[in-house]
Short mmCIF file of C-alpha atoms and ligand atoms in Angstrom, two decimals:
data_model
loop_
_atom_site.label_atom_id
_atom_site.label_comp_id
_atom_site.label_asym_id
_atom_site.label_seq_id
_atom_site.Cartn_x
_atom_site.Cartn_y
_atom_site.Cartn_z
CA MET A 961 157.05 38.15 144.71
CA THR A 962 156.95 34.63 143.50
CA GLY A 963 157.02 32.78 146.89
CA ALA A 964 157.76 29.16 146.42
CA TYR A 965 157.14 29.27 142.67
CA GLN A 966 159.84 29.65 140.01
CA ASP A 967 160.06 32.02 137.15
CA LEU A 968 160.58 30.06 133.98
CA SER A 969 161.67 31.28 130.53
CA LEU A 970 159.36 30.91 127.63
CA GLU A 971 161.91 28.48 126.15
CA LYS A 972 161.43 26.26 129.21
CA ILE A 973 157.65 26.43 128.92
CA ALA A 974 157.84 25.72 125.21
CA GLY A 975 159.85 22.58 126.03
CA GLU A 976 157.31 21.42 128.58
CA LEU A 977 154.45 22.00 126.07
CA GLN A 978 156.38 19.97 123.44
CA LYS A 979 156.73 17.07 125.82
CA ALA A 980 152.98 17.02 126.72
CA GLU A 981 150.41 15.03 124.83
CA ARG A 982 147.21 16.26 126.43
CA VAL A 983 147.13 19.89 127.60
CA LEU A 984 144.45 21.55 129.64
CA ILE A 985 144.44 25.34 129.36
CA LEU A 986 142.64 27.34 132.09
CA PHE A 987 141.33 30.91 131.87
CA HIS A 988 139.98 33.17 134.55
CA ARG A 989 136.34 33.53 135.72
CA HIS A 990 134.38 36.27 134.14
CA PRO A 991 136.32 35.73 131.00
CA ASP A 992 137.51 38.56 128.78
CA PRO A 993 138.80 38.64 125.19
CA ASP A 994 142.40 38.28 126.41
CA CYS A 995 142.04 35.11 128.43
CA ILE A 996 139.73 33.50 125.85
CA GLY A 997 141.94 34.62 122.94
CA SER A 998 145.14 33.41 124.65
CA ALA A 999 143.65 30.05 125.71
CA PHE A 1000 142.11 29.21 122.35
CA ALA A 1001 145.02 30.47 120.28
CA LEU A 1002 147.41 28.33 122.47
CA ALA A 1003 145.02 25.34 122.00
CA GLU A 1004 145.03 25.78 118.16
CA ILE A 1005 148.82 25.90 118.15
CA LEU A 1006 149.08 22.77 120.29
CA ILE A 1007 146.51 20.86 118.15
CA ASP A 1008 148.60 21.68 115.13
CA MET A 1009 151.56 20.15 116.86
CA GLY A 1010 149.54 16.95 117.12
CA LYS A 1011 148.46 17.25 120.66
CA GLU A 1012 145.03 17.28 122.31
CA ALA A 1013 144.14 20.60 124.05
CA LEU A 1014 141.04 21.66 125.94
CA CYS A 1015 140.08 24.90 127.50
CA SER A 1016 138.39 25.28 130.83
CA GLY A 1017 137.43 27.90 133.44
CA GLU A 1018 134.72 28.45 136.00
CA ASP A 1019 132.58 30.30 133.45
CA PRO A 1020 132.02 29.31 129.90
CA VAL A 1021 132.95 31.40 126.87
CA PRO A 1022 130.55 34.35 127.02
CA GLU A 1023 128.07 34.69 124.22
CA ARG A 1024 129.61 37.86 122.91
CA LEU A 1025 132.98 36.19 122.48
CA ARG A 1026 131.70 32.97 120.88
CA PHE A 1027 132.58 34.27 117.47
CA LEU A 1028 136.22 33.72 118.45
CA THR A 1029 135.88 30.10 119.43
CA GLU A 1030 133.26 28.79 116.95
CA SER A 1031 135.91 27.80 114.34
CA SER A 1032 138.32 26.50 116.91
CA ARG A 1033 139.25 22.81 116.85
CA SER A 1034 139.47 22.94 120.64
CA GLU A 1035 136.54 23.43 122.94
CA TYR A 1036 135.47 24.70 126.32
CA ARG A 1037 134.83 22.00 128.85
CA PRO A 1038 133.69 22.59 132.42
CA ALA A 1039 136.08 21.16 134.96
CA GLU A 1040 133.60 18.68 136.24
CA LYS A 1041 133.24 17.21 132.81
CA LEU A 1042 136.96 16.64 132.32
CA THR A 1043 137.11 13.17 133.61
CA GLY A 1044 138.41 10.92 130.84
CA PHE A 1045 140.59 13.66 129.30
CA LYS A 1046 143.46 13.14 131.76
CA PRO A 1047 145.81 15.97 130.81
CA ASP A 1048 149.48 15.54 131.36
CA LEU A 1049 149.93 19.32 131.66
CA VAL A 1050 147.73 21.92 133.14
CA ILE A 1051 148.60 25.53 132.20
CA SER A 1052 146.74 28.74 133.01
CA VAL A 1053 146.79 31.83 130.83
CA ASP A 1054 145.95 35.34 131.99
CA VAL A 1055 145.06 34.27 135.53
CA ALA A 1056 146.67 36.38 138.31
CA SER A 1057 145.40 34.57 141.41
CA PRO A 1058 144.03 31.19 142.37
CA ALA A 1059 140.73 32.96 143.32
CA GLN A 1060 140.29 33.77 139.63
CA LEU A 1061 140.17 30.05 138.86
CA GLY A 1062 137.27 29.77 141.30
CA THR A 1063 135.66 26.38 141.50
CA VAL A 1064 137.96 24.87 138.85
CA LEU A 1065 140.77 24.40 141.34
CA PRO A 1066 139.01 22.13 143.88
CA VAL A 1067 137.38 20.16 140.99
CA LEU A 1068 140.78 19.59 139.47
CA GLU A 1069 142.29 18.64 142.82
CA GLY A 1070 139.56 16.00 143.19
CA GLN A 1071 140.79 14.52 139.98
CA GLY A 1072 144.38 14.52 141.26
CA LEU A 1073 145.39 17.49 139.04
CA SER A 1074 147.11 20.85 139.77
CA VAL A 1075 148.15 23.75 137.64
CA ARG A 1076 151.77 23.17 136.74
CA LEU A 1077 152.49 26.26 134.63
CA MET A 1078 151.11 29.83 134.31
CA ILE A 1079 151.51 32.49 131.70
CA ASP A 1080 150.37 35.98 132.75
CA HIS A 1081 150.92 39.69 132.44
CA HIS A 1082 149.23 41.06 135.59
CA GLU A 1083 151.41 43.19 137.84
CA ARG A 1084 149.82 42.05 140.93
CA GLY A 1085 148.30 38.73 142.05
CA THR A 1086 149.15 35.60 143.95
CA ARG A 1087 151.37 33.09 142.24
CA PHE A 1088 150.06 29.55 142.20
CA ALA A 1089 152.48 27.79 139.78
CA ASP A 1090 155.82 27.98 138.14
CA GLY A 1091 155.70 30.17 135.06
CA PHE A 1092 156.26 33.29 133.09
CA VAL A 1093 154.78 36.54 134.23
CA GLN A 1094 155.62 39.65 132.23
CA PRO A 1095 153.80 42.81 133.35
CA SER A 1096 155.29 44.83 130.49
CA ALA A 1097 153.15 42.81 128.04
CA ALA A 1098 149.93 44.59 127.29
CA ALA A 1099 148.05 41.30 126.96
CA SER A 1100 148.64 37.66 127.66
CA ALA A 1101 148.15 37.15 123.97
CA GLU A 1102 151.37 39.02 123.36
CA ILE A 1103 153.22 36.42 125.46
CA VAL A 1104 151.43 33.56 123.67
CA MET A 1105 152.74 35.04 120.40
CA ASP A 1106 156.31 34.99 121.73
CA LEU A 1107 155.75 31.45 122.92
CA TYR A 1108 154.48 30.43 119.50
CA ARG A 1109 157.56 31.86 117.88
CA ILE A 1110 159.75 29.49 119.98
CA LEU A 1111 157.47 26.50 119.31
CA ARG A 1112 157.69 27.37 115.62
CA GLU A 1113 161.41 27.72 115.51
CA ARG A 1114 162.40 24.82 117.73
CA TYR A 1115 159.57 22.34 117.47
CA ASP A 1116 156.83 21.23 115.10
CA ALA A 1117 154.35 24.17 115.44
CA GLY A 1118 152.85 24.90 111.99
CA PRO A 1119 151.89 28.29 110.61
CA LEU A 1120 149.35 30.04 112.72
CA THR A 1121 145.81 29.27 111.70
CA LEU A 1122 143.36 32.14 111.01
CA CYS A 1123 141.43 31.12 114.09
CA ALA A 1124 144.56 31.52 116.28
CA ALA A 1125 145.46 34.72 114.64
CA GLN A 1126 141.95 36.12 115.29
CA ASN A 1127 142.09 35.02 118.90
CA LEU A 1128 145.47 36.63 119.49
CA TYR A 1129 144.38 39.90 117.82
CA ALA A 1130 141.24 39.97 119.94
CA GLY A 1131 143.23 39.37 123.11
CA ILE A 1132 145.57 42.27 122.36
CA ALA A 1133 142.91 44.59 121.14
CA GLY A 1134 140.73 43.69 124.20
CA ASP A 1135 143.33 44.43 126.82
CA THR A 1136 144.53 47.68 125.20
CA GLY A 1137 141.02 48.99 124.67
CA GLY A 1138 141.64 48.90 120.95
CA PHE A 1139 145.25 50.21 121.31
CA ARG A 1140 144.25 53.23 123.33
CA TYR A 1141 145.28 52.37 126.85
CA SER A 1142 148.65 53.30 128.35
CA ASN A 1143 149.82 49.64 128.31
CA THR A 1144 150.01 49.84 124.51
CA THR A 1145 153.68 49.77 123.33
CA GLU A 1146 155.69 49.49 120.20
CA GLN A 1147 155.83 45.70 120.88
CA THR A 1148 152.00 45.64 121.07
CA HIS A 1149 151.74 47.31 117.61
CA LEU A 1150 154.52 45.11 116.16
CA ARG A 1151 152.74 42.03 117.24
CA ALA A 1152 149.33 43.27 116.00
CA ALA A 1153 151.05 44.10 112.66
CA GLU A 1154 152.29 40.58 112.44
CA LEU A 1155 148.69 39.29 112.80
CA HIS A 1156 147.63 41.51 109.95
CA ARG A 1157 149.55 39.15 107.57
CA PHE A 1158 146.57 36.81 108.05
CA PRO A 1159 143.22 37.71 106.57
CA ILE A 1160 141.92 38.58 109.96
CA ARG A 1161 138.96 40.86 110.10
CA HIS A 1162 140.33 43.44 112.61
CA ASP A 1163 137.40 45.79 111.94
CA GLU A 1164 134.87 43.15 112.67
CA ILE A 1165 136.76 41.87 115.68
CA CYS A 1166 136.88 45.42 117.18
CA ARG A 1167 133.23 46.12 116.32
CA LYS A 1168 132.18 42.93 118.19
CA LEU A 1169 134.48 43.72 121.10
CA PHE A 1170 133.80 47.40 121.59
CA ASP A 1171 130.79 48.72 119.66
CA ALA A 1172 128.25 45.93 119.54
CA LYS A 1173 126.08 46.19 122.65
CA SER A 1174 122.98 44.17 123.66
CA GLN A 1175 119.92 45.97 124.96
CA ALA A 1176 120.69 44.42 128.39
CA GLN A 1177 124.10 45.90 128.31
CA LEU A 1178 122.70 49.29 127.63
CA ARG A 1179 120.17 48.91 130.54
CA ALA A 1180 123.17 48.11 132.71
CA GLU A 1181 125.08 51.22 131.47
CA LYS A 1182 122.00 53.35 131.99
CA GLU A 1183 121.72 52.03 135.55
CA ALA A 1184 125.41 52.75 136.21
CA LEU A 1185 124.89 56.44 135.14
CA SER A 1186 121.73 56.91 137.06
CA VAL A 1187 122.98 55.43 140.43
CA MET A 1188 126.51 56.87 140.15
CA ARG A 1189 127.82 59.10 142.87
CA TYR A 1190 130.70 61.55 142.83
CA CYS A 1191 132.96 61.16 145.88
CA LEU A 1192 136.25 62.77 146.99
CA ASP A 1193 135.53 66.18 145.36
CA GLY A 1194 134.53 64.54 142.07
CA GLU A 1195 137.81 62.62 141.77
CA MET A 1196 136.07 59.27 142.24
CA THR A 1197 132.89 57.80 140.84
CA ILE A 1198 131.19 54.87 142.35
CA ALA A 1199 128.18 52.86 141.13
CA SER A 1200 126.67 49.92 142.92
CA LEU A 1201 124.19 47.28 141.79
CA THR A 1202 122.22 45.15 144.22
CA LEU A 1203 121.14 41.65 143.42
CA ALA A 1204 117.52 42.71 143.63
CA ARG A 1205 118.09 45.57 141.12
CA LYS A 1206 120.08 43.24 138.81
CA GLU A 1207 117.11 40.82 138.79
CA GLN A 1208 114.56 43.56 138.32
CA LEU A 1209 116.46 44.83 135.30
CA GLY A 1210 116.81 41.28 133.89
CA LEU A 1211 120.61 41.44 133.74
CA THR A 1212 123.12 38.67 133.74
CA ASP A 1213 126.76 38.91 134.72
CA GLU A 1214 127.68 39.09 131.06
CA ASP A 1215 125.71 42.31 130.68
CA LEU A 1216 127.53 44.22 133.45
CA GLY A 1217 131.10 44.43 132.19
CA THR A 1218 130.81 47.86 130.59
CA MET A 1219 129.13 49.60 133.51
CA ILE A 1220 132.66 50.76 134.67
CA ASP A 1221 133.37 52.39 131.23
CA VAL A 1222 130.54 54.90 131.37
CA ILE A 1223 131.58 56.18 134.78
CA ARG A 1224 135.32 56.31 134.26
CA THR A 1225 135.31 58.65 131.24
CA ILE A 1226 134.10 61.74 133.03
CA ASP A 1227 136.45 64.72 133.15
CA GLY A 1228 138.30 65.06 136.48
CA VAL A 1229 137.57 61.39 137.61
CA ARG A 1230 140.69 59.73 138.68
CA VAL A 1231 139.23 56.51 140.00
CA ALA A 1232 135.98 54.76 139.07
CA CYS A 1233 134.49 51.83 140.96
CA VAL A 1234 131.60 49.52 140.26
CA ILE A 1235 130.38 47.22 143.02
CA ARG A 1236 127.99 44.38 142.35
CA GLU A 1237 126.36 42.50 145.11
CA GLU A 1238 126.71 38.76 145.01
CA PRO A 1239 125.11 36.14 147.26
CA ASP A 1240 126.46 35.59 150.85
CA ASN A 1241 127.74 39.13 151.50
CA ARG A 1242 130.27 39.03 148.72
CA TYR A 1243 130.79 41.95 146.50
CA ARG A 1244 132.40 41.94 143.07
CA VAL A 1245 134.51 45.10 142.68
CA SER A 1246 135.79 46.51 139.39
CA MET A 1247 138.14 49.53 139.59
CA ARG A 1248 139.75 51.80 137.06
CA SER A 1249 142.32 54.59 137.51
CA THR A 1250 143.17 57.21 135.04
CA ASP A 1251 146.43 58.27 136.60
CA THR A 1252 148.71 57.60 139.56
CA VAL A 1253 146.37 55.73 141.85
CA ASP A 1254 147.28 52.07 141.90
CA VAL A 1255 143.88 50.28 142.00
CA ALA A 1256 145.56 46.87 141.80
CA ALA A 1257 147.03 47.52 145.15
CA ILE A 1258 143.66 48.13 146.61
CA CYS A 1259 142.16 45.04 144.95
CA THR A 1260 145.06 42.86 145.96
CA GLU A 1261 144.30 43.57 149.58
CA HIS A 1262 140.86 42.12 149.03
CA GLY A 1263 142.13 38.95 147.39
CA GLY A 1264 141.96 40.14 143.80
CA GLY A 1265 144.54 41.52 141.44
CA GLY A 1266 145.13 43.18 138.11
CA HIS A 1267 146.91 46.16 136.70
CA ALA A 1268 147.64 49.52 138.21
CA ARG A 1269 144.88 51.15 136.18
CA ALA A 1270 142.45 48.25 135.89
CA ALA A 1271 141.88 45.82 138.65
CA GLY A 1272 139.17 43.81 140.39
CA CYS A 1273 138.34 41.55 143.33
CA THR A 1274 135.56 39.82 145.02
CA ALA A 1275 135.46 40.96 148.63
CA ARG A 1276 133.35 40.35 151.75
CA ALA A 1277 131.59 43.05 153.76
CA SER A 1278 128.58 43.19 156.07
CA SER A 1279 126.61 45.41 153.69
CA LEU A 1280 126.91 47.26 150.35
CA ALA A 1281 127.28 50.46 152.29
CA GLU A 1282 130.21 49.14 154.20
CA MET A 1283 131.85 47.92 151.03
CA GLU A 1284 131.52 51.40 149.52
CA THR A 1285 132.90 53.15 152.66
CA VAL A 1286 135.94 50.84 152.70
CA LEU A 1287 136.76 51.38 149.07
CA ILE A 1288 136.14 55.17 149.20
CA ARG A 1289 138.58 55.33 152.24
CA GLU A 1290 141.19 53.26 150.53
CA VAL A 1291 141.07 55.49 147.40
CA ARG A 1292 141.12 58.70 149.56
CA ASP A 1293 144.23 57.52 151.26
CA ARG A 1294 145.96 56.95 147.92
CA LEU A 1295 144.74 60.13 146.38
CA LYS A 1296 146.44 62.07 149.18
CA LYS A 1297 149.81 60.40 148.63
MN1 LIG B 2732 144.89 40.03 130.12
#
């Protein structure tokens, strides 16, 4: 459902980008390799076309992804520090719902700006701008590659820079779990193959994305395994982290992203769920499904979004126990179907 917003072709979006002089590219909160890779690759492409391009989002580029943006000619700038930039086009990449833009939206509105275009591949979410949403794309970075092709053929986009190629590869590798998830298609591999024409260090990118772990991340994974419960006859795992425990273990949000991975890979588990307490009775939920259960449907009901097999939301509940009960019930109802 697109509501009042229009689906646009990539040709149309390319035309809008061509006309713009200063482009602000937005990515989602709790950034992942796909949103960072897509945003910074697009910025590089636009800078090559003689434009100015900045990237913004509620959270800065996480430490573990800085290797992607270090050599970029663009930069991350928090929304409140954009005054003076005055973009003539604001475009979001990989953002499924306005909630994922977080505090950026009101800050932009305060500057008289709104998101005019969106490029995304999430199946579910809440549209907030005209744009191109293609759920069959494994990553938003795939769509940025298609957009680049049009900019190259029709307008003055130059050859991809190594930085752009690395960012695109990281986006695709990130969202496909290193080409292992069910979203990986022939098209995904063809696009990745195209990026191999550049001297990208795919081995290094994948090692940094998937293998390299900080000690804090391992503490978080250890915690996930030790507090994890099996529910629904072992078909669901759930692990919760309170604010107090997070503090006690010295963990930051950046350290928590892989907690879900260690509890979703257990034999027989069809749905895995990690709940992290946030201030003011809010709970950040990550869900993964290994088969038919559409976890995006559950997360959408709580204001989030995502893919059928990987989704998230930030929901409200009176307590952590209540949050757990609600989610277990929603999974149970879907397992029965
Ligand atoms: Mn993505």
